[in-house]
Amino acid sequence: MRKTIAISLALAAALLGLGVPTAMAGGQTIPWGAGCASIPSGGIRTSASCGASLVNGRAIAPPGAPEAVVRVIAAANQINGRPYVWGGGHASFLSKGYDCSGAVSYALHGAGLLETTMVSGQLAYWGDAGAGRWITIYANAEHVFMVVAGLRFDTRDDRPGVRGPRWKMAAPEARILPAFVARHPAGL
């Protein structure tokens, strides 16, 4: 499986001209979909050093990602692009559309990290506090989204008429983060 993912990532990188993270002004790097940065011998790959790639709207897990991360990404890819439906994904994980918490719950469930759906307010208390190395869930009483291996999975409409679960290469806006608590699955 990892060999297949590594080959897929290498092919996608070659086709799209992706490589190691590019530096911005001030030396800040872009981890979103930019491939893997070199790490010291014995270092641990995290989403900061090896972000997922986004190809045709679908996420590709980076090489060396933990199996749970690969499965969260695969599950999120299954519902990526579905319509936004308030309450969608709560009566059953299988739904024609998903709201924010239904989408996040579906992806976490796909990796065996969550047994049942939760609303955003419940996800604000789920898992361990703080940002994770691979998965960070940002939740409050009204909305939830997550960042997985550097890619954002969110239902928020960034463009008029585009709503529903989608992968985005954009980092969460600094101005909105104080309204959310960061949580993560244990060990991730």
Short mmCIF file of N, CA and C in Angstrom, two decimals:
data_model
loop_
_atom_site.label_atom_id
_atom_site.label_comp_id
_atom_site.label_asym_id
_atom_site.label_seq_id
_atom_site.Cartn_x
_atom_site.Cartn_y
_atom_site.Cartn_z
N MET A 1 0.83 -1.19 0.00
CA MET A 1 0.00 0.00 0.00
C MET A 1 0.87 1.26 0.00
N ARG A 2 1.88 1.30 0.88
CA ARG A 2 2.73 2.49 0.95
C ARG A 2 3.51 2.69 -0.33
N LYS A 3 3.95 1.57 -0.94
CA LYS A 3 4.69 1.67 -2.20
C LYS A 3 3.79 2.26 -3.27
N THR A 4 2.52 1.83 -3.32
CA THR A 4 1.56 2.36 -4.28
C THR A 4 1.34 3.85 -4.05
N ILE A 5 1.20 4.24 -2.78
CA ILE A 5 0.99 5.65 -2.46
C ILE A 5 2.22 6.46 -2.87
N ALA A 6 3.41 5.93 -2.57
CA ALA A 6 4.64 6.66 -2.93
C ALA A 6 4.75 6.83 -4.44
N ILE A 7 4.41 5.78 -5.19
CA ILE A 7 4.44 5.87 -6.65
C ILE A 7 3.41 6.87 -7.14
N SER A 8 2.19 6.82 -6.58
CA SER A 8 1.14 7.76 -6.97
C SER A 8 1.55 9.19 -6.68
N LEU A 9 2.16 9.41 -5.52
CA LEU A 9 2.60 10.75 -5.15
C LEU A 9 3.70 11.23 -6.08
N ALA A 10 4.65 10.35 -6.39
CA ALA A 10 5.74 10.72 -7.29
C ALA A 10 5.21 11.06 -8.68
N LEU A 11 4.26 10.26 -9.17
CA LEU A 11 3.66 10.52 -10.48
C LEU A 11 2.91 11.84 -10.47
N ALA A 12 2.11 12.06 -9.43
CA ALA A 12 1.36 13.31 -9.33
C ALA A 12 2.31 14.50 -9.26
N ALA A 13 3.38 14.36 -8.48
CA ALA A 13 4.35 15.45 -8.36
C ALA A 13 5.00 15.74 -9.70
N ALA A 14 5.33 14.70 -10.44
CA ALA A 14 5.95 14.90 -11.76
C ALA A 14 4.98 15.57 -12.72
N LEU A 15 3.73 15.14 -12.70
CA LEU A 15 2.74 15.72 -13.61
C LEU A 15 2.41 17.16 -13.28
N LEU A 16 2.39 17.48 -12.00
CA LEU A 16 1.98 18.82 -11.59
C LEU A 16 3.16 19.73 -11.27
N GLY A 17 4.37 19.22 -11.37
CA GLY A 17 5.53 20.05 -11.07
C GLY A 17 5.70 20.30 -9.58
N LEU A 18 5.17 19.40 -8.75
CA LEU A 18 5.31 19.56 -7.31
C LEU A 18 6.66 19.02 -6.88
N GLY A 19 7.21 19.58 -5.85
CA GLY A 19 8.47 19.09 -5.32
C GLY A 19 8.53 19.34 -3.84
N VAL A 20 9.70 19.68 -3.37
CA VAL A 20 9.83 19.98 -1.96
C VAL A 20 9.13 21.31 -1.69
N PRO A 21 8.75 21.55 -0.42
CA PRO A 21 8.05 22.79 -0.13
C PRO A 21 8.83 24.01 -0.60
N THR A 22 8.12 24.97 -1.15
CA THR A 22 8.76 26.19 -1.62
C THR A 22 8.78 27.22 -0.51
N ALA A 23 9.84 28.00 -0.46
CA ALA A 23 9.97 29.00 0.58
C ALA A 23 9.27 30.28 0.16
N MET A 24 8.61 30.89 1.12
CA MET A 24 7.97 32.18 0.91
C MET A 24 8.89 33.24 1.50
N ALA A 25 8.49 34.49 1.35
CA ALA A 25 9.24 35.58 1.98
C ALA A 25 9.32 35.30 3.48
N GLY A 26 10.46 35.52 4.06
CA GLY A 26 10.64 35.28 5.48
C GLY A 26 11.02 33.84 5.80
N GLY A 27 11.22 33.00 4.77
CA GLY A 27 11.65 31.63 5.00
C GLY A 27 10.55 30.66 5.37
N GLN A 28 9.29 31.11 5.42
CA GLN A 28 8.18 30.22 5.75
C GLN A 28 7.95 29.26 4.59
N THR A 29 7.71 27.99 4.89
CA THR A 29 7.47 27.02 3.83
C THR A 29 5.99 26.72 3.70
N ILE A 30 5.62 26.25 2.53
CA ILE A 30 4.23 25.89 2.26
C ILE A 30 4.11 24.37 2.33
N PRO A 31 3.48 23.80 3.38
CA PRO A 31 3.39 22.36 3.47
C PRO A 31 2.23 21.76 2.69
N TRP A 32 1.30 22.54 2.21
CA TRP A 32 0.08 22.00 1.63
C TRP A 32 0.30 21.50 0.22
N GLY A 33 0.34 20.18 0.10
CA GLY A 33 0.44 19.56 -1.21
C GLY A 33 1.77 19.76 -1.89
N ALA A 34 2.79 20.13 -1.15
CA ALA A 34 4.06 20.46 -1.77
C ALA A 34 5.07 19.32 -1.70
N GLY A 35 4.67 18.16 -1.24
CA GLY A 35 5.59 17.04 -1.16
C GLY A 35 6.34 17.01 0.15
N CYS A 36 7.41 16.25 0.20
CA CYS A 36 8.13 16.03 1.45
C CYS A 36 9.41 16.84 1.52
N ALA A 37 9.65 17.43 2.67
CA ALA A 37 10.92 18.09 2.94
C ALA A 37 11.87 17.06 3.52
N SER A 38 13.17 17.27 3.37
CA SER A 38 14.11 16.33 3.96
C SER A 38 14.08 16.49 5.48
N ILE A 39 14.26 15.37 6.17
CA ILE A 39 14.29 15.40 7.63
C ILE A 39 15.58 14.75 8.08
N PRO A 40 16.06 15.11 9.28
CA PRO A 40 17.30 14.51 9.77
C PRO A 40 17.15 13.00 9.94
N SER A 41 18.25 12.29 9.87
CA SER A 41 18.25 10.85 10.07
C SER A 41 17.60 10.53 11.42
N GLY A 42 16.67 9.59 11.41
CA GLY A 42 15.97 9.23 12.64
C GLY A 42 14.82 10.15 12.96
N GLY A 43 14.60 11.18 12.15
CA GLY A 43 13.51 12.11 12.38
C GLY A 43 12.16 11.47 12.10
N ILE A 44 11.13 12.07 12.60
CA ILE A 44 9.77 11.57 12.40
C ILE A 44 9.08 12.42 11.36
N ARG A 45 8.51 11.77 10.36
CA ARG A 45 7.74 12.51 9.35
C ARG A 45 6.42 12.94 9.98
N THR A 46 6.09 14.19 9.79
CA THR A 46 4.80 14.72 10.24
C THR A 46 4.23 15.52 9.08
N SER A 47 3.02 16.03 9.26
CA SER A 47 2.44 16.83 8.19
C SER A 47 3.23 18.10 7.95
N ALA A 48 4.01 18.54 8.93
CA ALA A 48 4.83 19.74 8.73
C ALA A 48 6.00 19.46 7.80
N SER A 49 6.53 18.23 7.81
CA SER A 49 7.67 17.92 6.95
C SER A 49 7.28 17.17 5.69
N CYS A 50 6.06 16.68 5.64
CA CYS A 50 5.64 15.88 4.48
C CYS A 50 4.14 16.01 4.30
N GLY A 51 3.70 17.03 3.61
CA GLY A 51 2.28 17.26 3.44
C GLY A 51 1.68 16.41 2.34
N ALA A 52 0.39 16.17 2.46
CA ALA A 52 -0.36 15.44 1.44
C ALA A 52 -0.43 16.28 0.17
N SER A 53 -0.72 15.63 -0.93
CA SER A 53 -0.88 16.32 -2.20
C SER A 53 -2.35 16.33 -2.59
N LEU A 54 -2.74 17.30 -3.37
CA LEU A 54 -4.11 17.43 -3.85
C LEU A 54 -4.06 17.36 -5.37
N VAL A 55 -4.67 16.31 -5.93
CA VAL A 55 -4.67 16.09 -7.37
C VAL A 55 -6.12 15.92 -7.82
N ASN A 56 -6.57 16.82 -8.69
CA ASN A 56 -7.95 16.79 -9.19
C ASN A 56 -8.97 16.73 -8.06
N GLY A 57 -8.70 17.47 -6.99
CA GLY A 57 -9.63 17.57 -5.87
C GLY A 57 -9.54 16.44 -4.87
N ARG A 58 -8.72 15.44 -5.13
CA ARG A 58 -8.59 14.30 -4.22
C ARG A 58 -7.22 14.35 -3.54
N ALA A 59 -7.22 14.02 -2.26
CA ALA A 59 -5.98 14.03 -1.49
C ALA A 59 -5.22 12.73 -1.68
N ILE A 60 -3.90 12.85 -1.68
CA ILE A 60 -3.01 11.70 -1.73
C ILE A 60 -2.13 11.79 -0.49
N ALA A 61 -2.18 10.74 0.33
CA ALA A 61 -1.39 10.73 1.56
C ALA A 61 0.10 10.75 1.23
N PRO A 62 0.89 11.43 2.05
CA PRO A 62 2.33 11.46 1.81
C PRO A 62 2.98 10.13 2.16
N PRO A 63 4.13 9.85 1.58
CA PRO A 63 4.85 8.63 1.95
C PRO A 63 5.17 8.64 3.44
N GLY A 64 5.07 7.51 4.07
CA GLY A 64 5.40 7.41 5.49
C GLY A 64 4.29 7.84 6.43
N ALA A 65 3.14 8.23 5.89
CA ALA A 65 2.03 8.61 6.76
C ALA A 65 1.53 7.39 7.53
N PRO A 66 1.13 7.57 8.78
CA PRO A 66 0.57 6.45 9.53
C PRO A 66 -0.67 5.88 8.82
N GLU A 67 -0.92 4.60 9.00
CA GLU A 67 -2.04 3.93 8.34
C GLU A 67 -3.37 4.64 8.64
N ALA A 68 -3.56 5.10 9.88
CA ALA A 68 -4.80 5.79 10.22
C ALA A 68 -4.98 7.06 9.39
N VAL A 69 -3.90 7.76 9.11
CA VAL A 69 -3.97 8.97 8.29
C VAL A 69 -4.35 8.61 6.86
N VAL A 70 -3.74 7.56 6.33
CA VAL A 70 -4.07 7.08 4.98
C VAL A 70 -5.55 6.74 4.90
N ARG A 71 -6.08 6.10 5.94
CA ARG A 71 -7.50 5.70 5.93
C ARG A 71 -8.44 6.90 6.11
N VAL A 72 -8.06 7.88 6.92
CA VAL A 72 -8.87 9.10 7.04
C VAL A 72 -8.95 9.79 5.68
N ILE A 73 -7.83 9.91 5.00
CA ILE A 73 -7.80 10.55 3.69
C ILE A 73 -8.65 9.76 2.69
N ALA A 74 -8.53 8.44 2.69
CA ALA A 74 -9.32 7.62 1.77
C ALA A 74 -10.81 7.77 2.03
N ALA A 75 -11.21 7.80 3.29
CA ALA A 75 -12.63 7.96 3.62
C ALA A 75 -13.12 9.34 3.20
N ALA A 76 -12.34 10.38 3.49
CA ALA A 76 -12.74 11.74 3.11
C ALA A 76 -12.84 11.85 1.59
N ASN A 77 -11.95 11.19 0.86
CA ASN A 77 -12.03 11.20 -0.61
C ASN A 77 -13.34 10.59 -1.11
N GLN A 78 -13.90 9.63 -0.38
CA GLN A 78 -15.15 8.99 -0.79
C GLN A 78 -16.32 9.97 -0.80
N ILE A 79 -16.30 10.96 0.10
CA ILE A 79 -17.42 11.91 0.16
C ILE A 79 -17.04 13.29 -0.35
N ASN A 80 -15.80 13.46 -0.75
CA ASN A 80 -15.32 14.72 -1.30
C ASN A 80 -16.21 15.14 -2.48
N GLY A 81 -16.70 16.36 -2.44
CA GLY A 81 -17.53 16.87 -3.53
C GLY A 81 -19.01 16.60 -3.39
N ARG A 82 -19.42 15.84 -2.38
CA ARG A 82 -20.85 15.63 -2.16
C ARG A 82 -21.48 16.95 -1.74
N PRO A 83 -22.79 17.09 -1.91
CA PRO A 83 -23.43 18.34 -1.53
C PRO A 83 -23.50 18.53 -0.01
N TYR A 84 -23.63 19.79 0.38
CA TYR A 84 -23.85 20.11 1.78
C TYR A 84 -25.32 19.87 2.10
N VAL A 85 -25.57 19.10 3.14
CA VAL A 85 -26.92 18.86 3.64
C VAL A 85 -26.86 19.00 5.15
N TRP A 86 -27.60 19.97 5.70
CA TRP A 86 -27.61 20.15 7.14
C TRP A 86 -28.11 18.87 7.80
N GLY A 87 -27.34 18.34 8.74
CA GLY A 87 -27.68 17.08 9.40
C GLY A 87 -27.23 15.86 8.62
N GLY A 88 -26.67 16.07 7.44
CA GLY A 88 -26.24 14.95 6.59
C GLY A 88 -25.10 14.16 7.21
N GLY A 89 -25.24 12.84 7.19
CA GLY A 89 -24.23 11.96 7.74
C GLY A 89 -24.46 11.59 9.19
N HIS A 90 -25.54 12.10 9.79
CA HIS A 90 -25.78 11.81 11.21
C HIS A 90 -26.73 10.64 11.42
N ALA A 91 -27.78 10.52 10.63
CA ALA A 91 -28.69 9.38 10.78
C ALA A 91 -27.98 8.09 10.37
N SER A 92 -27.08 8.21 9.42
CA SER A 92 -26.28 7.09 8.93
C SER A 92 -25.00 7.67 8.34
N PHE A 93 -23.92 6.91 8.43
CA PHE A 93 -22.68 7.38 7.80
C PHE A 93 -22.85 7.49 6.29
N LEU A 94 -23.74 6.69 5.72
CA LEU A 94 -24.00 6.75 4.28
C LEU A 94 -25.11 7.75 4.03
N SER A 95 -24.82 8.79 3.28
CA SER A 95 -25.77 9.87 3.07
C SER A 95 -25.56 10.48 1.68
N LYS A 96 -26.60 11.14 1.17
CA LYS A 96 -26.47 11.82 -0.12
C LYS A 96 -25.66 13.10 0.00
N GLY A 97 -25.61 13.65 1.20
CA GLY A 97 -24.86 14.87 1.45
C GLY A 97 -24.44 14.91 2.91
N TYR A 98 -23.54 15.82 3.23
CA TYR A 98 -22.97 15.88 4.58
C TYR A 98 -22.87 17.32 5.05
N ASP A 99 -23.09 17.50 6.37
CA ASP A 99 -22.76 18.79 6.96
C ASP A 99 -21.34 18.68 7.51
N CYS A 100 -20.87 19.73 8.17
CA CYS A 100 -19.48 19.76 8.60
C CYS A 100 -19.13 18.62 9.54
N SER A 101 -19.94 18.42 10.57
CA SER A 101 -19.62 17.38 11.54
C SER A 101 -19.87 15.98 10.98
N GLY A 102 -20.86 15.84 10.11
CA GLY A 102 -21.09 14.55 9.46
C GLY A 102 -19.91 14.16 8.59
N ALA A 103 -19.32 15.13 7.90
CA ALA A 103 -18.17 14.86 7.03
C ALA A 103 -16.93 14.49 7.83
N VAL A 104 -16.64 15.25 8.89
CA VAL A 104 -15.48 14.95 9.73
C VAL A 104 -15.68 13.60 10.42
N SER A 105 -16.89 13.35 10.92
CA SER A 105 -17.19 12.07 11.57
C SER A 105 -16.99 10.91 10.60
N TYR A 106 -17.46 11.07 9.36
CA TYR A 106 -17.32 10.02 8.35
C TYR A 106 -15.85 9.67 8.12
N ALA A 107 -15.03 10.69 7.96
CA ALA A 107 -13.60 10.47 7.69
C ALA A 107 -12.92 9.78 8.88
N LEU A 108 -13.20 10.24 10.09
CA LEU A 108 -12.60 9.63 11.27
C LEU A 108 -13.09 8.19 11.46
N HIS A 109 -14.36 7.97 11.18
CA HIS A 109 -14.94 6.62 11.27
C HIS A 109 -14.27 5.68 10.26
N GLY A 110 -13.97 6.19 9.10
CA GLY A 110 -13.33 5.38 8.06
C GLY A 110 -11.98 4.83 8.48
N ALA A 111 -11.35 5.48 9.44
CA ALA A 111 -10.06 5.01 9.95
C ALA A 111 -10.22 4.26 11.27
N GLY A 112 -11.47 4.06 11.69
CA GLY A 112 -11.71 3.37 12.95
C GLY A 112 -11.43 4.23 14.17
N LEU A 113 -11.39 5.54 14.00
CA LEU A 113 -11.10 6.45 15.10
C LEU A 113 -12.35 6.93 15.82
N LEU A 114 -13.51 6.73 15.23
CA LEU A 114 -14.77 7.21 15.79
C LEU A 114 -15.84 6.17 15.50
N GLU A 115 -16.61 5.79 16.52
CA GLU A 115 -17.63 4.75 16.34
C GLU A 115 -18.94 5.29 15.80
N THR A 116 -19.30 6.49 16.19
CA THR A 116 -20.59 7.06 15.80
C THR A 116 -20.40 8.53 15.43
N THR A 117 -21.36 9.10 14.74
CA THR A 117 -21.22 10.51 14.37
C THR A 117 -21.33 11.40 15.61
N MET A 118 -20.71 12.54 15.52
CA MET A 118 -20.77 13.55 16.57
C MET A 118 -21.07 14.89 15.92
N VAL A 119 -21.73 15.76 16.66
CA VAL A 119 -21.94 17.13 16.18
C VAL A 119 -20.69 17.94 16.53
N SER A 120 -20.58 19.12 15.95
CA SER A 120 -19.36 19.91 16.12
C SER A 120 -19.05 20.21 17.58
N GLY A 121 -20.07 20.50 18.38
CA GLY A 121 -19.85 20.78 19.80
C GLY A 121 -19.26 19.59 20.54
N GLN A 122 -19.65 18.37 20.15
CA GLN A 122 -19.07 17.17 20.76
C GLN A 122 -17.63 16.97 20.31
N LEU A 123 -17.36 17.24 19.05
CA LEU A 123 -16.00 17.09 18.53
C LEU A 123 -15.03 18.08 19.19
N ALA A 124 -15.57 19.18 19.75
CA ALA A 124 -14.73 20.15 20.45
C ALA A 124 -14.15 19.57 21.74
N TYR A 125 -14.68 18.42 22.17
CA TYR A 125 -14.19 17.76 23.39
C TYR A 125 -13.62 16.38 23.11
N TRP A 126 -13.64 15.95 21.86
CA TRP A 126 -13.20 14.61 21.50
C TRP A 126 -11.68 14.56 21.35
N GLY A 127 -11.08 13.43 21.60
CA GLY A 127 -9.64 13.26 21.39
C GLY A 127 -8.81 14.02 22.40
N ASP A 128 -7.58 14.28 22.04
CA ASP A 128 -6.65 14.99 22.90
C ASP A 128 -6.61 16.47 22.54
N ALA A 129 -6.32 17.30 23.54
CA ALA A 129 -6.27 18.75 23.32
C ALA A 129 -5.06 19.14 22.49
N GLY A 130 -5.23 20.20 21.72
CA GLY A 130 -4.14 20.76 20.94
C GLY A 130 -4.05 20.21 19.54
N ALA A 131 -3.12 20.78 18.79
CA ALA A 131 -2.90 20.35 17.41
C ALA A 131 -2.18 19.01 17.40
N GLY A 132 -2.51 18.19 16.43
CA GLY A 132 -1.84 16.91 16.27
C GLY A 132 -0.69 17.00 15.29
N ARG A 133 0.12 15.96 15.24
CA ARG A 133 1.22 15.92 14.27
C ARG A 133 0.70 15.66 12.87
N TRP A 134 -0.40 14.89 12.74
CA TRP A 134 -0.93 14.52 11.43
C TRP A 134 -2.35 15.00 11.21
N ILE A 135 -3.16 15.00 12.26
CA ILE A 135 -4.58 15.38 12.13
C ILE A 135 -4.91 16.38 13.22
N THR A 136 -5.49 17.51 12.84
CA THR A 136 -5.98 18.48 13.80
C THR A 136 -7.42 18.81 13.45
N ILE A 137 -8.29 18.68 14.44
CA ILE A 137 -9.70 18.99 14.28
C ILE A 137 -9.93 20.35 14.94
N TYR A 138 -10.53 21.27 14.20
CA TYR A 138 -10.87 22.59 14.72
C TYR A 138 -12.38 22.62 14.90
N ALA A 139 -12.83 22.78 16.14
CA ALA A 139 -14.27 22.68 16.40
C ALA A 139 -14.73 23.74 17.39
N ASN A 140 -15.99 24.11 17.23
CA ASN A 140 -16.71 24.91 18.22
C ASN A 140 -18.17 24.45 18.18
N ALA A 141 -19.05 25.15 18.84
CA ALA A 141 -20.45 24.71 18.90
C ALA A 141 -21.17 24.80 17.55
N GLU A 142 -20.63 25.55 16.60
CA GLU A 142 -21.33 25.78 15.34
C GLU A 142 -20.68 25.18 14.10
N HIS A 143 -19.38 24.91 14.15
CA HIS A 143 -18.69 24.44 12.94
C HIS A 143 -17.49 23.58 13.33
N VAL A 144 -17.11 22.69 12.42
CA VAL A 144 -15.91 21.87 12.60
C VAL A 144 -15.29 21.62 11.24
N PHE A 145 -13.97 21.60 11.20
CA PHE A 145 -13.23 21.19 10.01
C PHE A 145 -11.94 20.56 10.51
N MET A 146 -11.19 19.95 9.62
CA MET A 146 -9.94 19.34 10.07
C MET A 146 -8.84 19.56 9.04
N VAL A 147 -7.62 19.48 9.52
CA VAL A 147 -6.44 19.53 8.67
C VAL A 147 -5.76 18.17 8.81
N VAL A 148 -5.60 17.49 7.69
CA VAL A 148 -5.01 16.14 7.67
C VAL A 148 -3.77 16.19 6.78
N ALA A 149 -2.63 15.90 7.36
CA ALA A 149 -1.36 15.90 6.62
C ALA A 149 -1.18 17.19 5.82
N GLY A 150 -1.61 18.30 6.41
CA GLY A 150 -1.43 19.61 5.79
C GLY A 150 -2.53 20.07 4.87
N LEU A 151 -3.51 19.21 4.56
CA LEU A 151 -4.64 19.62 3.72
C LEU A 151 -5.87 19.83 4.59
N ARG A 152 -6.64 20.84 4.25
CA ARG A 152 -7.85 21.17 5.00
C ARG A 152 -9.05 20.47 4.39
N PHE A 153 -9.86 19.82 5.24
CA PHE A 153 -11.10 19.17 4.81
C PHE A 153 -12.23 19.93 5.49
N ASP A 154 -13.07 20.60 4.69
CA ASP A 154 -14.03 21.56 5.24
C ASP A 154 -15.26 21.61 4.35
N THR A 155 -16.38 22.02 4.91
CA THR A 155 -17.61 22.20 4.13
C THR A 155 -17.91 23.66 3.87
N ARG A 156 -17.12 24.55 4.44
CA ARG A 156 -17.38 25.99 4.29
C ARG A 156 -17.31 26.40 2.83
N ASP A 157 -18.20 27.27 2.44
CA ASP A 157 -18.25 27.74 1.05
C ASP A 157 -17.27 28.89 0.85
N ASP A 158 -16.15 28.58 0.23
CA ASP A 158 -15.14 29.60 -0.06
C ASP A 158 -15.52 30.42 -1.29
N ARG A 159 -16.28 29.80 -2.18
CA ARG A 159 -16.75 30.48 -3.38
C ARG A 159 -18.26 30.38 -3.41
N PRO A 160 -18.95 31.37 -3.92
CA PRO A 160 -20.41 31.32 -3.98
C PRO A 160 -20.90 30.05 -4.69
N GLY A 161 -21.83 29.37 -4.04
CA GLY A 161 -22.44 28.18 -4.63
C GLY A 161 -21.65 26.90 -4.48
N VAL A 162 -20.47 26.96 -3.84
CA VAL A 162 -19.65 25.76 -3.65
C VAL A 162 -19.66 25.41 -2.17
N ARG A 163 -20.49 24.41 -1.82
CA ARG A 163 -20.59 23.98 -0.43
C ARG A 163 -20.56 22.46 -0.39
N GLY A 164 -20.14 21.95 0.71
CA GLY A 164 -20.05 20.52 0.91
C GLY A 164 -18.63 20.12 1.22
N PRO A 165 -18.42 18.87 1.60
CA PRO A 165 -17.08 18.43 1.98
C PRO A 165 -16.10 18.54 0.82
N ARG A 166 -14.99 19.22 1.06
CA ARG A 166 -13.98 19.45 0.03
C ARG A 166 -12.60 19.52 0.67
N TRP A 167 -11.60 19.07 -0.06
CA TRP A 167 -10.21 19.27 0.32
C TRP A 167 -9.79 20.66 -0.16
N LYS A 168 -9.00 21.33 0.63
CA LYS A 168 -8.51 22.66 0.26
C LYS A 168 -7.03 22.75 0.61
N MET A 169 -6.29 23.46 -0.22
CA MET A 169 -4.88 23.66 0.05
C MET A 169 -4.63 24.92 0.87
N ALA A 170 -5.67 25.50 1.38
CA ALA A 170 -5.54 26.73 2.16
C ALA A 170 -5.46 26.41 3.64
N ALA A 171 -4.57 27.10 4.32
CA ALA A 171 -4.48 26.97 5.77
C ALA A 171 -5.70 27.65 6.40
N PRO A 172 -6.08 27.23 7.60
CA PRO A 172 -7.16 27.94 8.28
C PRO A 172 -6.78 29.40 8.48
N GLU A 173 -7.72 30.29 8.28
CA GLU A 173 -7.45 31.72 8.42
C GLU A 173 -7.15 32.05 9.88
N ALA A 174 -6.06 32.75 10.11
CA ALA A 174 -5.64 33.10 11.47
C ALA A 174 -6.73 33.86 12.21
N ARG A 175 -7.52 34.65 11.50
CA ARG A 175 -8.54 35.46 12.16
C ARG A 175 -9.68 34.62 12.72
N ILE A 176 -9.92 33.42 12.19
CA ILE A 176 -11.03 32.60 12.69
C ILE A 176 -10.60 31.59 13.75
N LEU A 177 -9.31 31.27 13.81
CA LEU A 177 -8.85 30.22 14.71
C LEU A 177 -9.15 30.45 16.19
N PRO A 178 -9.13 31.70 16.70
CA PRO A 178 -9.46 31.88 18.11
C PRO A 178 -10.87 31.41 18.49
N ALA A 179 -11.76 31.29 17.51
CA ALA A 179 -13.13 30.85 17.79
C ALA A 179 -13.23 29.32 17.88
N PHE A 180 -12.15 28.60 17.62
CA PHE A 180 -12.16 27.14 17.60
C PHE A 180 -11.20 26.58 18.64
N VAL A 181 -11.48 25.36 19.07
CA VAL A 181 -10.51 24.62 19.87
C VAL A 181 -9.87 23.58 18.95
N ALA A 182 -8.60 23.33 19.16
CA ALA A 182 -7.89 22.33 18.36
C ALA A 182 -7.84 21.03 19.15
N ARG A 183 -8.20 19.93 18.49
CA ARG A 183 -8.18 18.59 19.08
C ARG A 183 -7.52 17.65 18.09
N HIS A 184 -7.09 16.51 18.56
CA HIS A 184 -6.50 15.53 17.65
C HIS A 184 -6.67 14.11 18.19
N PRO A 185 -6.69 13.13 17.27
CA PRO A 185 -6.74 11.74 17.73
C PRO A 185 -5.44 11.41 18.46
N ALA A 186 -5.53 10.63 19.51
CA ALA A 186 -4.35 10.26 20.29
C ALA A 186 -3.27 9.68 19.38
N GLY A 187 -2.06 10.18 19.52
CA GLY A 187 -0.92 9.68 18.77
C GLY A 187 -0.78 10.21 17.36
N LEU A 188 -1.74 10.99 16.91
CA LEU A 188 -1.69 11.52 15.56
C LEU A 188 -1.63 13.04 15.58
#
